[in-house]
CSV table of C-alpha atoms in Angstrom, one decimal:
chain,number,residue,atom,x,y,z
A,25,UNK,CA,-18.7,0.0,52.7
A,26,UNK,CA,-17.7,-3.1,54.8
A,27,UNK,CA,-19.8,-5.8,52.7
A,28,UNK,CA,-18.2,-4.1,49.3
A,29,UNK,CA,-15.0,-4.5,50.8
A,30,UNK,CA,-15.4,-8.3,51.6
A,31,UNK,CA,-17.0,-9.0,48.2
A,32,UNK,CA,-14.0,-7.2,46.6
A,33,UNK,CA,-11.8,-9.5,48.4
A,34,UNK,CA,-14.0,-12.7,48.1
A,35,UNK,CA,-13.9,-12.1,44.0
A,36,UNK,CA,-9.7,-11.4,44.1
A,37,UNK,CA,-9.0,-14.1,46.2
A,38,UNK,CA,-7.3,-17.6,45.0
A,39,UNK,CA,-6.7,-21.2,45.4
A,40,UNK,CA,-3.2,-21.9,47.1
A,41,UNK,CA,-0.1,-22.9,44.9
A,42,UNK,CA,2.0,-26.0,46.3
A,43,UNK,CA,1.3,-26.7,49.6
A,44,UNK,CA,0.5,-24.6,53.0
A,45,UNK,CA,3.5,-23.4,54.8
A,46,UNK,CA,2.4,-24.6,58.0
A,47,UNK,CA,3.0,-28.6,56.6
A,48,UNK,CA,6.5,-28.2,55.4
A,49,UNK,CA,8.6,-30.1,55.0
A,50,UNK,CA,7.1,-31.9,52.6
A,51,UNK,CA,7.8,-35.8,52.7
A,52,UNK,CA,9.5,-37.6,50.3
A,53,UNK,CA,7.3,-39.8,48.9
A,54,UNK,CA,4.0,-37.3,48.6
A,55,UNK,CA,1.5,-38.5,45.8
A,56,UNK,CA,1.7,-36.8,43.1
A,57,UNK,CA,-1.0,-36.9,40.1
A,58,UNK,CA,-0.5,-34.9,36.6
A,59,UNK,CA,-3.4,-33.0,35.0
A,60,UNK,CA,-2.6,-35.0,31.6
A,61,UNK,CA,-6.0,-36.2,29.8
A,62,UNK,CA,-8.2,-33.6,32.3
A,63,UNK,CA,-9.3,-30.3,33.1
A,64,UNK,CA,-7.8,-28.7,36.5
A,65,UNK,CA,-7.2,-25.3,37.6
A,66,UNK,CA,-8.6,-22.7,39.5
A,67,UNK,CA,-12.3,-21.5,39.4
A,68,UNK,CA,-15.0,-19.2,40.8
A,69,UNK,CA,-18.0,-20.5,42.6
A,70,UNK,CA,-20.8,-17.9,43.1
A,71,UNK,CA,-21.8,-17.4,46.3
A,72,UNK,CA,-24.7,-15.3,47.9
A,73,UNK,CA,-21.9,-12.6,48.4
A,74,UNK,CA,-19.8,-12.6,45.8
A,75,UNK,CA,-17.8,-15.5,44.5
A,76,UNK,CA,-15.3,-18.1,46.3
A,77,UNK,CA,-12.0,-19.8,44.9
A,78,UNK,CA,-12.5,-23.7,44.3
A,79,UNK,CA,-10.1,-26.1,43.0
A,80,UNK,CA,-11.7,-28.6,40.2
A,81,UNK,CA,-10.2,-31.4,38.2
A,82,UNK,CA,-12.8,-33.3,35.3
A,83,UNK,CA,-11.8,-35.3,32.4
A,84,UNK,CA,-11.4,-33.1,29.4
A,85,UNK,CA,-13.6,-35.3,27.1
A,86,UNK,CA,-16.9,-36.3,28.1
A,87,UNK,CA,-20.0,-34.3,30.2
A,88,UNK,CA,-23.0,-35.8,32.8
A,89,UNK,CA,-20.2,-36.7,35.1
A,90,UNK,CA,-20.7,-37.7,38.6
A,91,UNK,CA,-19.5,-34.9,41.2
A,92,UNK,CA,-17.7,-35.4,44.7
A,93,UNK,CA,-17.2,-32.3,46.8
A,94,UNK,CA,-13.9,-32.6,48.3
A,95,UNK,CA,-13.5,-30.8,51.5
A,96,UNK,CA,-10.4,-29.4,52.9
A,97,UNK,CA,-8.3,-29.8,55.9
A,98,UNK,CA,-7.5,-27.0,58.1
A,99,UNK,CA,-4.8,-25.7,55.7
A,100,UNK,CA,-7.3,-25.2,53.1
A,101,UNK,CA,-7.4,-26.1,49.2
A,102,UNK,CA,-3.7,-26.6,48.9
A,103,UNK,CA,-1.6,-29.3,46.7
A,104,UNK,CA,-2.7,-32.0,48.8
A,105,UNK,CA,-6.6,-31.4,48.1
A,106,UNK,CA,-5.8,-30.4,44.9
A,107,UNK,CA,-3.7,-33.5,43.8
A,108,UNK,CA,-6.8,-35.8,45.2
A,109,UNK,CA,-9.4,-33.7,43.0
A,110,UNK,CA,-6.9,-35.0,40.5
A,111,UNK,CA,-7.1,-38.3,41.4
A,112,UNK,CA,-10.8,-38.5,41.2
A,113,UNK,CA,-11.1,-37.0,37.7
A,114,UNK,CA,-8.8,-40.1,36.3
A,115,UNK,CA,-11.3,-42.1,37.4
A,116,UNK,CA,-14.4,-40.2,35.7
A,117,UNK,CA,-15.6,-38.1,38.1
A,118,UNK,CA,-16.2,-33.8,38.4
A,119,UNK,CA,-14.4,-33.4,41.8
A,120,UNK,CA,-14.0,-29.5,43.0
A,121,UNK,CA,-12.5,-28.7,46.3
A,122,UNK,CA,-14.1,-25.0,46.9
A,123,UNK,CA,-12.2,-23.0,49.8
A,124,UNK,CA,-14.2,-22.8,53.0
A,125,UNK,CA,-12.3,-20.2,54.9
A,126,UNK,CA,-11.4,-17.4,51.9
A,127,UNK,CA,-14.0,-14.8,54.1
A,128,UNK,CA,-11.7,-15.6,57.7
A,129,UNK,CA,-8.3,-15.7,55.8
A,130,UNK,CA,-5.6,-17.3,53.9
A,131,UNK,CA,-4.8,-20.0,55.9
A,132,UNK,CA,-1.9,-21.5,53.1
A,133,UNK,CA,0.3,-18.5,53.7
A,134,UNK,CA,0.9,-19.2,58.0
A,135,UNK,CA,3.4,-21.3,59.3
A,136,UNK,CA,2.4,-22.1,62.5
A,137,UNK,CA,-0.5,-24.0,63.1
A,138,UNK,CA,-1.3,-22.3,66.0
A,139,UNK,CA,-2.1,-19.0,63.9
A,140,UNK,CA,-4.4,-20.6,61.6
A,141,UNK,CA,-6.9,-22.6,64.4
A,142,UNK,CA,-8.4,-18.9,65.3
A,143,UNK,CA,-9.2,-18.3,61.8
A,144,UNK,CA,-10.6,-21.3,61.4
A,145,UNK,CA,-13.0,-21.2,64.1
A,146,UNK,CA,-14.3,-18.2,62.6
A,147,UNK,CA,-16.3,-20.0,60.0
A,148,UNK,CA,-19.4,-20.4,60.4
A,149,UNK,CA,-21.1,-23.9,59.8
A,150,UNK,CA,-24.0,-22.4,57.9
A,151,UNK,CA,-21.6,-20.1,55.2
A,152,UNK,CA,-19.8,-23.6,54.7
A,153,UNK,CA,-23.2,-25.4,54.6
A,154,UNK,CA,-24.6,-22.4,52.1
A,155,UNK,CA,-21.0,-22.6,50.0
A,156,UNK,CA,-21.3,-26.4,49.0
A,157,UNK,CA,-24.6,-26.0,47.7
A,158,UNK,CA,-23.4,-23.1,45.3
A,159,UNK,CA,-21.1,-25.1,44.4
A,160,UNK,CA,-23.2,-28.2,43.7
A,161,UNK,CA,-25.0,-25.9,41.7
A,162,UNK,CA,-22.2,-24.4,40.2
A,163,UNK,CA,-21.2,-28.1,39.1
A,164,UNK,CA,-24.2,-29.1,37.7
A,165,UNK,CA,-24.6,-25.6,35.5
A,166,UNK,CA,-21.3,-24.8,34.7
A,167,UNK,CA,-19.0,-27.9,34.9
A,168,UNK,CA,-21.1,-30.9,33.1
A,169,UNK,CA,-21.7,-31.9,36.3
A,170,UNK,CA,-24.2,-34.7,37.6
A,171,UNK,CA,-26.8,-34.0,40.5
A,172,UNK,CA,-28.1,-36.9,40.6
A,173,UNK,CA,-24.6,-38.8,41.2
A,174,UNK,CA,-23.1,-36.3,43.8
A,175,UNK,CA,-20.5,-37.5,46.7
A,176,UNK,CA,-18.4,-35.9,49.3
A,177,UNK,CA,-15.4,-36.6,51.1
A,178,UNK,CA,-13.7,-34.3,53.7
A,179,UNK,CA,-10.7,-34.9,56.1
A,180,UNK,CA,-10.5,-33.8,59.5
A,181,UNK,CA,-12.3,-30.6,59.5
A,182,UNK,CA,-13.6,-31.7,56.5
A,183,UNK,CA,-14.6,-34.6,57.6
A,184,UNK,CA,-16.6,-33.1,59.9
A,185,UNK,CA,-18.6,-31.1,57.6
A,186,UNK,CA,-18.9,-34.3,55.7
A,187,UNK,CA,-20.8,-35.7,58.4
A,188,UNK,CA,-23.1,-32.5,58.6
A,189,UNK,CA,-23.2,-31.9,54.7
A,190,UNK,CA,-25.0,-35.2,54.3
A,191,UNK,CA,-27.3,-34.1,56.9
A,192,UNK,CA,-28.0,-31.2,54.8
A,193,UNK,CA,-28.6,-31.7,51.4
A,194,UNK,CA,-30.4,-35.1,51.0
A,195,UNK,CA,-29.7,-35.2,47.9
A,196,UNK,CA,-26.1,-36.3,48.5
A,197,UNK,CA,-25.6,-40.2,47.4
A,198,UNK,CA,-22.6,-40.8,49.8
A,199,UNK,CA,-19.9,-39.8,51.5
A,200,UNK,CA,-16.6,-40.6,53.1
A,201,UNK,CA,-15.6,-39.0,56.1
A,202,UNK,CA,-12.0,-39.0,57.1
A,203,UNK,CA,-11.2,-38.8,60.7
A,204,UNK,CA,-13.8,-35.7,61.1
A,205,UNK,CA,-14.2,-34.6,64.8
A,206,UNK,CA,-17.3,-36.8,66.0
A,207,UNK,CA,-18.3,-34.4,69.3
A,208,UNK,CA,-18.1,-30.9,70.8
A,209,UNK,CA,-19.5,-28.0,72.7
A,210,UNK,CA,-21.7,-26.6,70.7
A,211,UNK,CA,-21.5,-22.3,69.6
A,212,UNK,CA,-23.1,-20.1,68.2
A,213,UNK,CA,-20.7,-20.6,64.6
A,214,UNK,CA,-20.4,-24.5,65.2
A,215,UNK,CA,-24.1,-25.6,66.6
A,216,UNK,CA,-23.9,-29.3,65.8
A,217,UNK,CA,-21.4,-32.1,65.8
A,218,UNK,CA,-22.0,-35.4,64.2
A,219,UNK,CA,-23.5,-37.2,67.1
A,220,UNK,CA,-26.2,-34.6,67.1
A,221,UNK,CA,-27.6,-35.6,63.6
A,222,UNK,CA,-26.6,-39.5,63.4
A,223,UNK,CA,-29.8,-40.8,64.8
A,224,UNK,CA,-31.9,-38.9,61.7
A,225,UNK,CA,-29.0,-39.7,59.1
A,226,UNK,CA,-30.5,-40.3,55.8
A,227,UNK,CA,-27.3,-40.3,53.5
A,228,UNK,CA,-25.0,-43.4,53.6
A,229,UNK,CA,-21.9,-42.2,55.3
A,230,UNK,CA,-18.5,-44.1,55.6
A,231,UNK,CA,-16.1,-43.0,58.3
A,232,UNK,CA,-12.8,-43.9,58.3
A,233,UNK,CA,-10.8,-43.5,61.7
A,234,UNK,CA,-7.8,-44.1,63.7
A,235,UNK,CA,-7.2,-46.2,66.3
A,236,UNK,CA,-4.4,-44.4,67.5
A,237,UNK,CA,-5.8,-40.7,67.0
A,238,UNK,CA,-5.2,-38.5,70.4
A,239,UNK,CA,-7.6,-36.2,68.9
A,240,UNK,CA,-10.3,-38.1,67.9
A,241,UNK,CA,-11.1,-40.8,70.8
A,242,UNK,CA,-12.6,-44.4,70.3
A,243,UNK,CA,-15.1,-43.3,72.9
A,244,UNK,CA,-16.4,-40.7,70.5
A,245,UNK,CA,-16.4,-42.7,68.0
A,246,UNK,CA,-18.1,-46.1,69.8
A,247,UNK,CA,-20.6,-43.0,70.7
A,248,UNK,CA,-20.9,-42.0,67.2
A,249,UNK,CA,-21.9,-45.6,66.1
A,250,UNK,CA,-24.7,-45.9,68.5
A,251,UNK,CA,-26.2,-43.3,67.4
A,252,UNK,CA,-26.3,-44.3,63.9
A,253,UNK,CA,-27.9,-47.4,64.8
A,254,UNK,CA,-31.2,-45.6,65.1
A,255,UNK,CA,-30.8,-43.8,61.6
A,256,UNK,CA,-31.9,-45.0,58.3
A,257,UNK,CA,-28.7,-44.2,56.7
A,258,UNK,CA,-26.3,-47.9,56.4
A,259,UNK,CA,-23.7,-45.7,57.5
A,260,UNK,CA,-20.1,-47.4,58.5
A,261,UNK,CA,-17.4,-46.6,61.1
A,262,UNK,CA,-14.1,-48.5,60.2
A,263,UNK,CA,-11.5,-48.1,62.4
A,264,UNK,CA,-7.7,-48.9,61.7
A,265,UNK,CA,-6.0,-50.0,65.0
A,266,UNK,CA,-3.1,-49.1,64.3
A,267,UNK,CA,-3.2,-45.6,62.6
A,268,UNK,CA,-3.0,-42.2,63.9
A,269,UNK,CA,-4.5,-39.0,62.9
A,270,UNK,CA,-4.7,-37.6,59.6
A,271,UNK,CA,-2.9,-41.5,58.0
A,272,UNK,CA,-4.2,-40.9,54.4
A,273,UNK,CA,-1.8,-37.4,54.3
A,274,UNK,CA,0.9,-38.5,52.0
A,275,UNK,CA,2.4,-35.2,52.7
A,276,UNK,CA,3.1,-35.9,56.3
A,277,UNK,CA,4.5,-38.1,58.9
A,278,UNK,CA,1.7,-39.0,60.0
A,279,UNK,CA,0.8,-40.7,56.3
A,280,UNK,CA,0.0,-44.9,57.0
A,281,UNK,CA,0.1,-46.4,53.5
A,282,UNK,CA,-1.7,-49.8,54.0
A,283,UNK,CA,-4.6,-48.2,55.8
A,284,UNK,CA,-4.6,-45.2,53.2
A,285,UNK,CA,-4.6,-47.5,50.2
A,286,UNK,CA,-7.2,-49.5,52.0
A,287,UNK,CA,-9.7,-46.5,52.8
A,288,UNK,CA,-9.4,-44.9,49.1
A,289,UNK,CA,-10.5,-48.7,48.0
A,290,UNK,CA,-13.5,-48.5,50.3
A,291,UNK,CA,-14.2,-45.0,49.3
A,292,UNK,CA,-14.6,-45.8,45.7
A,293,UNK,CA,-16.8,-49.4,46.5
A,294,UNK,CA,-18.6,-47.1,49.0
A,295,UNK,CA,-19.4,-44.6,46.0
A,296,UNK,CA,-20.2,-47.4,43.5
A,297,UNK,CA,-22.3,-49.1,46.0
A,298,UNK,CA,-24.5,-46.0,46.6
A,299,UNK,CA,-24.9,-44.5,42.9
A,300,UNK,CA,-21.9,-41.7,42.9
């Protein structure tokens, strides 16, 4: 009765409308990119239990596209990842955010960061592992999708599982990782960080950090770029001096334009480069 319960819920549950409430206010100048010319809404992935909520933005005209998996913050699929799914369908690509957490809870209605960090630490790595390759399949079945051109890009906890996707599923081209936790003490939910699968890194990987980041240390990092220099992969570490935490969040003070604009430029070379 439990498992039917959870399925029911998985199948009724939905991507966020306008942003979570634990980012408000919302800053004046926040990105914002119209759904004119594409494709966007709401969809269901199936999943080995039922189906999950994903965001996914395409062009309206056209099939074969190249996918990028776009994974979420710790709020979860809200306007934010939405509005980037946007942006990457105006430039030709299939890009579908697919919410990570829907089993553990709705992170977009809590206020209070504070409330949503236990749920989040509920999620196992290998559901979030097992959901992105329904959804890659999902993409290339349902959505005139690409698997031979497929990309990811995550930010913070996302770009963590960015890191850990592309150790996964080989058949990833590239990805981007945004300021993504590099280390940790590994559980039973959470078994590896980064550092644990850089040296055997197949999948070029760009990560994009801050200088300035009380979270996310240069000494992690430094760490996380020797162990890459054992793996096969060409990954990248750039780091911007001067930028904190979460810089390319439009949405929030902590949004850096130059380095933002900067890192979306090397994200797209970094895709072109390596066949996304």
């Amino acid at each position: 009765m439990k498992e039917i319960t959870r399925r029911k819920f998985i199948a009724t549950a939905t991507v966020a409308t306008g942003f979570a409430l634990a980012v408000q206010p919302i800053s004046a100048g926040v990105i914002t990119t119209d759904a004119k010319g594409l494709v966007a809404g709401a969809v269901k992935i199936p999943v080995k239990d039922g189906e999950i909520p994903a965001y996914r933005a395409a062009p309206a005209t056209g099939d074969n596209f190249p996918i990028v998996l776009v994974i979420q913050e710790i709020f979860g699929v809200h306007e934010h990842i939405q509005d980037i799914t946007r942006r990457f369908a105006r430039l030709g690509y299939l890009a579908i955010a697919p919410e990570l957490f829907v089993r553990q809870g709705d992170v977009s209605k809590l206020s209070n960061i504070d409330e949503i960090r236990p749920i989040v630490a509920k999620v196992p790595d290998a559901q979030v592992l097992s959901d992105l390759d329904a959804t890659v399949n999902w993409a290339k079945k349902s959505a005139k999708g690409n698997g031979e051109k497929l990309g990811i890009t995550g930010f913070c906890w996302g770009g963590r599982i960015t890191w850990l996707y592309a150790a996964h599923n080989p058949q990833v081209k590239a990805g981007v990782a945004w300021y993504g936790r590099l280390v940790g003490d590994a559980t039973e939910l959470q078994p590896k960080y980064p550092v644990d699968i850089a040296s055997k890194l197949t999948v070029p990987i760009l990560g994009l950090y801050g200088g300035k980041d009380t979270g996310i240390t240069l000494d992690t990092v430094e760490q996380m770029r020797d162990r890459l220099k054992s793996s096969s992969s060409k990954s990248e570490i750039i780091v911007y001096p001067n930028a904190p935490h979460a810089f390319f969040a439009d949405y929030r003070p902590s949004y850096r334009q130059q380095e933002a604009q900067d890192g979306w430029k090397r994200l797209l070379a970094w895709f072109k480069e390596n066949g996304v």
